[in-house]
Tab-separated table of C-alpha atoms and ligand atoms in Angstrom:
chain	number	residue	atom	x	y	z
A	1	MET	CA	38.258	120.329	36.203
A	2	THR	CA	39.711	123.740	37.036
A	3	ASP	CA	40.305	124.920	40.587
A	4	TYR	CA	37.186	127.127	40.353
A	5	GLU	CA	35.006	124.358	38.875
A	6	GLU	CA	35.959	122.044	41.708
A	7	PHE	CA	35.152	124.771	44.199
A	8	ILE	CA	31.728	125.240	42.581
A	9	ALA	CA	30.998	121.517	42.877
A	10	LYS	CA	31.947	121.378	46.557
A	11	VAL	CA	30.013	124.528	47.458
A	12	LYS	CA	26.964	123.099	45.740
A	13	ARG	CA	27.199	119.870	47.737
A	14	LYS	CA	27.630	121.757	51.006
A	15	THR	CA	25.143	124.627	50.625
A	16	GLY	CA	22.896	123.794	47.664
A	17	ILE	CA	24.033	127.041	46.026
A	18	ASP	CA	25.071	126.612	42.383
A	19	LEU	CA	27.693	129.244	41.603
A	20	SER	CA	27.865	128.084	37.971
A	21	LEU	CA	24.558	129.934	37.399
A	22	TYR	CA	26.139	133.252	38.371
A	23	LYS	CA	28.231	135.211	35.838
A	24	GLU	CA	31.652	133.627	36.096
A	25	ALA	CA	34.120	136.517	35.724
A	26	GLN	CA	32.294	138.647	38.282
A	27	MET	CA	31.842	135.885	40.864
A	28	LYS	CA	35.410	134.632	40.464
A	29	ARG	CA	36.756	138.129	41.013
A	30	ARG	CA	34.703	138.625	44.172
A	31	MET	CA	35.733	135.260	45.582
A	32	THR	CA	39.407	135.607	44.670
A	33	SER	CA	39.663	138.959	46.396
A	34	LEU	CA	38.027	137.474	49.500
A	35	TYR	CA	40.296	134.438	49.727
A	36	GLU	CA	43.411	136.495	49.072
A	37	LYS	CA	42.396	138.862	51.853
A	38	ARG	CA	42.084	135.836	54.146
A	39	GLY	CA	45.530	134.525	53.174
A	40	PHE	CA	44.569	131.602	50.881
A	41	LYS	CA	46.287	130.943	47.582
A	42	SER	CA	43.692	128.943	45.652
A	43	PHE	CA	40.000	127.977	45.596
A	44	TYR	CA	41.099	124.546	46.807
A	45	GLU	CA	42.659	126.017	49.964
A	46	PHE	CA	39.767	128.437	50.401
A	47	TYR	CA	37.261	125.587	50.452
A	48	LYS	CA	39.304	123.706	53.033
A	49	GLY	CA	39.133	126.858	55.169
A	50	ILE	CA	35.364	127.122	54.703
A	51	GLU	CA	34.907	123.539	55.848
A	52	LYS	CA	36.766	124.188	59.079
A	53	ASP	CA	35.564	127.650	59.925
A	54	HIS	CA	31.890	128.548	60.066
A	55	ASP	CA	32.625	132.276	60.183
A	56	LEU	CA	34.486	131.964	56.892
A	57	LEU	CA	31.485	130.187	55.364
A	58	ASP	CA	29.314	133.087	56.522
A	59	GLU	CA	31.768	135.542	55.069
A	60	PHE	CA	31.741	133.670	51.763
A	61	LEU	CA	27.922	133.748	51.689
A	62	ASP	CA	27.931	137.395	52.593
A	63	ARG	CA	30.331	138.201	49.749
A	64	MET	CA	28.480	136.224	47.098
A	65	THR	CA	25.061	137.694	47.915
A	66	ILE	CA	25.296	141.411	47.358
A	67	ASN	CA	22.772	142.847	49.790
A	68	VAL	CA	22.744	146.522	48.815
A	69	SER	CA	19.232	147.921	48.858
A	70	GLU	CA	17.273	151.036	49.763
A	71	PHE	CA	13.713	152.223	50.258
A	72	TYR	CA	11.985	153.544	47.110
A	73	ARG	CA	15.031	152.546	45.037
A	74	ASN	CA	14.711	154.356	41.657
A	75	GLY	CA	11.860	156.505	42.973
A	76	LYS	CA	10.214	157.223	39.595
A	77	ARG	CA	9.440	153.542	39.106
A	78	TRP	CA	7.599	153.424	42.429
A	79	GLU	CA	5.482	156.351	41.219
A	80	VAL	CA	4.489	154.270	38.192
A	81	LEU	CA	3.645	151.384	40.503
A	82	GLN	CA	1.551	153.677	42.683
A	83	ASN	CA	-0.215	155.684	39.974
A	84	LYS	CA	-0.648	153.150	37.199
A	85	ILE	CA	-0.015	149.532	38.139
A	86	PHE	CA	-1.707	149.291	41.547
A	87	PRO	CA	-4.871	151.143	40.410
A	88	ARG	CA	-5.292	148.682	37.529
A	89	LEU	CA	-4.624	145.606	39.663
A	90	LEU	CA	-6.968	146.852	42.377
A	91	GLN	CA	-9.836	147.240	39.904
A	92	GLU	CA	-10.088	143.483	39.844
A	93	LYS	CA	-9.626	142.697	43.537
A	94	LYS	CA	-8.679	144.352	46.805
A	95	ARG	CA	-6.488	141.620	48.266
A	96	LEU	CA	-3.468	141.368	46.024
A	97	LYS	CA	-1.052	138.467	46.207
A	98	ILE	CA	2.433	140.023	46.163
A	99	TRP	CA	5.955	138.582	46.202
A	100	SER	CA	9.179	140.521	46.713
A	101	ALA	CA	11.815	138.051	45.456
A	102	ALA	CA	15.476	138.554	46.462
A	103	CYS	CA	14.290	141.140	48.977
A	104	SER	CA	17.644	141.450	50.761
A	105	THR	CA	17.314	143.366	54.049
A	106	GLY	CA	13.630	144.256	53.577
A	107	GLU	CA	13.635	147.777	52.148
A	108	GLU	CA	11.764	146.627	49.029
A	109	PRO	CA	8.840	144.708	50.613
A	110	TYR	CA	8.386	147.436	53.243
A	111	THR	CA	8.290	150.030	50.441
A	112	LEU	CA	5.632	147.927	48.728
A	113	ALA	CA	3.496	147.990	51.860
A	114	MET	CA	3.933	151.762	52.230
A	115	VAL	CA	2.951	152.419	48.624
A	116	LEU	CA	-0.008	150.049	48.686
A	117	SER	CA	-1.233	151.602	51.949
A	118	ASN	CA	-2.367	154.569	49.840
A	119	TYR	CA	-5.184	152.345	48.615
A	120	VAL	CA	-5.657	149.472	51.044
A	121	PRO	CA	-5.746	149.390	54.873
A	122	LEU	CA	-2.571	147.839	56.289
A	123	SER	CA	-4.622	145.130	57.982
A	124	GLN	CA	-5.518	143.829	54.515
A	125	ILE	CA	-2.012	143.825	53.074
A	126	SER	CA	0.149	140.728	53.068
A	127	ILE	CA	3.410	140.481	51.173
A	128	LEU	CA	5.680	137.490	50.789
A	129	ALA	CA	9.361	138.480	50.858
A	130	THR	CA	12.144	135.999	50.148
A	131	ASP	CA	15.903	135.869	49.838
A	132	LEU	CA	18.645	133.277	49.696
A	133	ASP	CA	20.586	134.935	52.494
A	134	GLU	CA	19.369	134.191	56.033
A	135	THR	CA	21.435	136.953	57.594
A	136	ALA	CA	19.767	139.483	55.310
A	137	ILE	CA	16.359	138.053	56.212
A	138	ASN	CA	17.070	138.335	59.923
A	139	ASN	CA	18.065	141.965	59.480
A	140	ALA	CA	14.924	142.536	57.420
A	141	LYS	CA	12.800	141.195	60.265
A	142	MET	CA	14.455	143.608	62.710
A	143	GLY	CA	13.674	146.468	60.353
A	144	VAL	CA	16.276	148.970	61.547
A	145	TYR	CA	18.093	151.067	58.932
A	146	HIS	CA	20.756	153.710	58.604
A	147	GLU	CA	19.344	157.021	57.358
A	148	ARG	CA	21.203	156.600	54.061
A	149	SER	CA	18.782	153.805	53.076
A	150	LEU	CA	15.921	156.267	53.383
A	151	ALA	CA	17.266	158.984	51.070
A	152	GLU	CA	14.391	158.516	48.575
A	153	VAL	CA	11.569	158.130	51.105
A	154	PRO	CA	8.958	160.921	50.852
A	155	HIS	CA	8.895	163.070	53.985
A	156	ALA	CA	5.286	162.244	54.863
A	157	ILE	CA	6.022	158.505	54.711
A	158	LYS	CA	9.131	158.891	56.837
A	159	THR	CA	7.175	160.489	59.660
A	160	LYS	CA	4.223	158.153	59.305
A	161	TYR	CA	5.911	154.754	59.147
A	162	PHE	CA	9.306	155.106	60.875
A	163	ASP	CA	10.532	155.799	64.396
A	164	HIS	CA	13.998	157.214	64.597
A	165	LYS	CA	16.803	157.608	67.029
A	166	ASP	CA	19.675	159.680	65.757
A	167	ILE	CA	20.634	158.271	62.333
A	168	TYR	CA	18.797	154.956	62.745
A	169	TYR	CA	15.258	154.447	61.557
A	170	SER	CA	13.008	151.540	62.527
A	171	VAL	CA	10.007	150.507	60.520
A	172	LYS	CA	6.827	150.650	62.595
A	173	ASN	CA	5.182	147.375	63.596
A	174	GLU	CA	2.053	148.123	61.575
A	175	ILE	CA	4.217	147.933	58.415
A	176	LYS	CA	6.319	145.007	59.647
A	177	ARG	CA	3.187	142.962	60.240
A	178	THR	CA	2.280	143.114	56.533
A	179	VAL	CA	5.418	141.228	55.419
A	180	THR	CA	6.259	137.541	55.843
A	181	PHE	CA	9.917	136.707	55.272
A	182	LYS	CA	11.110	133.299	54.080
A	183	LYS	CA	14.285	131.775	52.724
A	184	HIS	CA	14.003	130.941	49.011
A	185	ASN	CA	16.588	130.191	46.332
A	186	LEU	CA	15.403	131.451	42.940
A	187	LEU	CA	17.686	128.974	41.190
A	188	LYS	CA	16.500	125.885	42.988
A	189	ASP	CA	13.299	126.133	44.999
A	190	THR	CA	9.753	125.816	43.690
A	191	TYR	CA	7.771	128.964	43.029
A	192	ASP	CA	4.346	129.664	44.506
A	193	THR	CA	1.621	130.574	41.981
A	194	ASN	CA	-1.273	132.943	41.351
A	195	PHE	CA	0.558	136.173	42.095
A	196	ASP	CA	-0.817	139.575	41.093
A	197	LEU	CA	2.577	141.212	41.433
A	198	ILE	CA	6.138	139.902	41.592
A	199	VAL	CA	8.910	142.385	42.322
A	200	CYS	CA	12.396	141.092	41.506
A	201	ARG	CA	15.018	143.793	41.188
A	202	ASN	CA	18.777	144.003	41.045
A	203	VAL	CA	19.568	140.324	41.261
A	204	MET	CA	19.109	139.088	37.672
A	205	ILE	CA	22.238	141.058	36.725
A	206	TYR	CA	24.334	138.477	38.580
A	207	PHE	CA	22.952	135.412	36.787
A	208	THR	CA	24.001	133.719	33.527
A	209	GLU	CA	21.701	134.020	30.492
A	210	GLU	CA	20.611	130.426	30.959
A	211	ALA	CA	19.638	131.005	34.587
A	212	LYS	CA	17.793	134.238	33.741
A	213	ASP	CA	15.821	132.494	31.029
A	214	GLN	CA	14.627	129.866	33.498
A	215	ILE	CA	13.758	132.420	36.177
A	216	TYR	CA	11.720	134.624	33.806
A	217	GLN	CA	9.826	131.529	32.706
A	218	ASN	CA	9.175	130.594	36.331
A	219	PHE	CA	7.958	134.112	37.150
A	220	SER	CA	5.637	134.018	34.174
A	221	ASN	CA	4.202	130.695	35.333
A	222	SER	CA	3.739	132.131	38.830
A	223	LEU	CA	1.683	135.118	37.700
A	224	HIS	CA	-1.914	134.853	36.727
A	225	SER	CA	-3.056	136.502	33.532
A	226	GLY	CA	-2.906	140.302	33.962
A	227	GLY	CA	-0.371	139.979	36.811
A	228	VAL	CA	2.795	142.098	36.731
A	229	LEU	CA	6.556	141.499	37.001
A	230	PHE	CA	8.447	144.609	38.217
A	231	VAL	CA	12.195	144.409	37.441
A	232	GLY	CA	15.264	146.515	38.267
A	233	SER	CA	16.287	149.593	36.347
A	234	THR	CA	19.073	147.884	34.389
A	235	GLU	CA	17.184	144.653	33.863
A	236	GLN	CA	14.945	145.120	30.840
A	237	ILE	CA	13.757	141.843	29.320
A	238	PHE	CA	14.792	141.838	25.657
A	239	ASN	CA	12.270	139.313	24.371
A	240	PRO	CA	9.297	139.598	26.744
A	241	SER	CA	6.848	137.786	24.445
A	242	LYS	CA	8.942	134.629	24.839
A	243	TYR	CA	7.666	134.521	28.439
A	244	SER	CA	4.113	135.675	27.568
A	245	PHE	CA	4.822	139.192	28.806
A	246	ASP	CA	3.589	142.502	27.351
A	247	ILE	CA	5.361	145.719	28.296
A	248	GLU	CA	2.981	147.687	30.510
A	249	ASP	CA	5.517	150.427	31.293
A	250	THR	CA	9.310	150.637	31.431
A	251	PHE	CA	10.440	147.843	33.776
A	252	PHE	CA	6.869	146.536	34.252
A	253	TYR	CA	5.770	143.401	32.382
A	254	LYS	CA	2.193	142.231	32.250
A	255	LYS	CA	1.454	138.533	31.892
A	256	MET	CA	-0.708	137.951	28.802
B	1	LIG	C1	21.391	143.735	45.343
B	1	LIG	S1	20.247	142.848	46.344
B	1	LIG	C2	18.697	143.433	45.720
B	1	LIG	C3	17.744	143.830	46.797
B	1	LIG	C4	16.444	144.462	46.358
B	1	LIG	N1	15.689	143.583	45.491
B	1	LIG	C5	16.694	145.787	45.669
B	1	LIG	O1	16.556	145.868	44.443
B	1	LIG	O2	17.026	146.767	46.334
B	1	LIG	C6	20.395	141.189	45.675
B	1	LIG	C7	19.824	140.121	46.584
B	1	LIG	O3	19.698	138.916	45.836
B	1	LIG	C8	19.897	137.831	46.708
B	1	LIG	N2	20.181	136.606	45.935
B	1	LIG	C9	21.315	136.270	45.286
B	1	LIG	N3	21.175	135.052	44.707
B	1	LIG	C10	19.915	134.631	44.997
B	1	LIG	C11	19.183	133.446	44.698
B	1	LIG	N4	19.731	132.470	43.969
B	1	LIG	N5	17.919	133.338	45.176
B	1	LIG	C12	17.371	134.323	45.925
B	1	LIG	N6	18.013	135.464	46.244
B	1	LIG	C13	19.282	135.620	45.792
B	1	LIG	C14	21.040	138.291	47.590
B	1	LIG	O4	21.090	137.563	48.793
B	1	LIG	C15	20.703	139.781	47.768
B	1	LIG	O5	20.016	139.999	48.972
């Protein structure tokens, strides 16, 4: 076994996270630069450090989960969601079952609530939001953001759903109440079913082809017929029919 393979095995035993399902070159590079910065010379030494030092474990987790996010990320796609996808889904029922998977620090599920509030009262909206990273989830629950995360937020929404002090914006409680955050590992945990909409963006890029294949299949199984998977803007699915998906619009897949 190589130094990295041994590291993968130990990390899996300790945290349940399987690094072998993430693209190797990319992950190795990220981890090597972290351990070198901390003065270690190999994955073997790095793991010994992680075992002894909880802060280093946190730093490792923080480095492997890339938490970058923003409200209304790739704004045009959210317009399609608002003007095409939601109206169709809402023809069938008013209470949609929605999951924001790999939601990071909460910008995505809160954006979902803001967009859906054009059609449905907030009291009737409930969104499940999950991520592997507990620190990100805790920040999501606090709901306070630097103004740079709000660059794409329409002005009317900014004044309606945020309070701000200087350059920090907090999401109002009426929006926060619509989202339930939970820890969930897409590579390991079971998936809930019967969703109308699953949003999973900007995480598939980190996974191996084998892992992606399994996750798309799981998402398909979790959607009911007519339900939609909304993916990130570099994450087109090349063979959607394999997972019983039709293309409804660019980056939106409808379960057959
Ligand atoms: C770049 S962020 C994407 C955030 C948001 N979806 C967006 O598009 O703005 C990637 C997120 O995926 C999460 N992640 C990485 N591996 C995961 C896994 N196996 N299961 C669930 N979430 C994971 C990370 O913790 C991180 O918060």
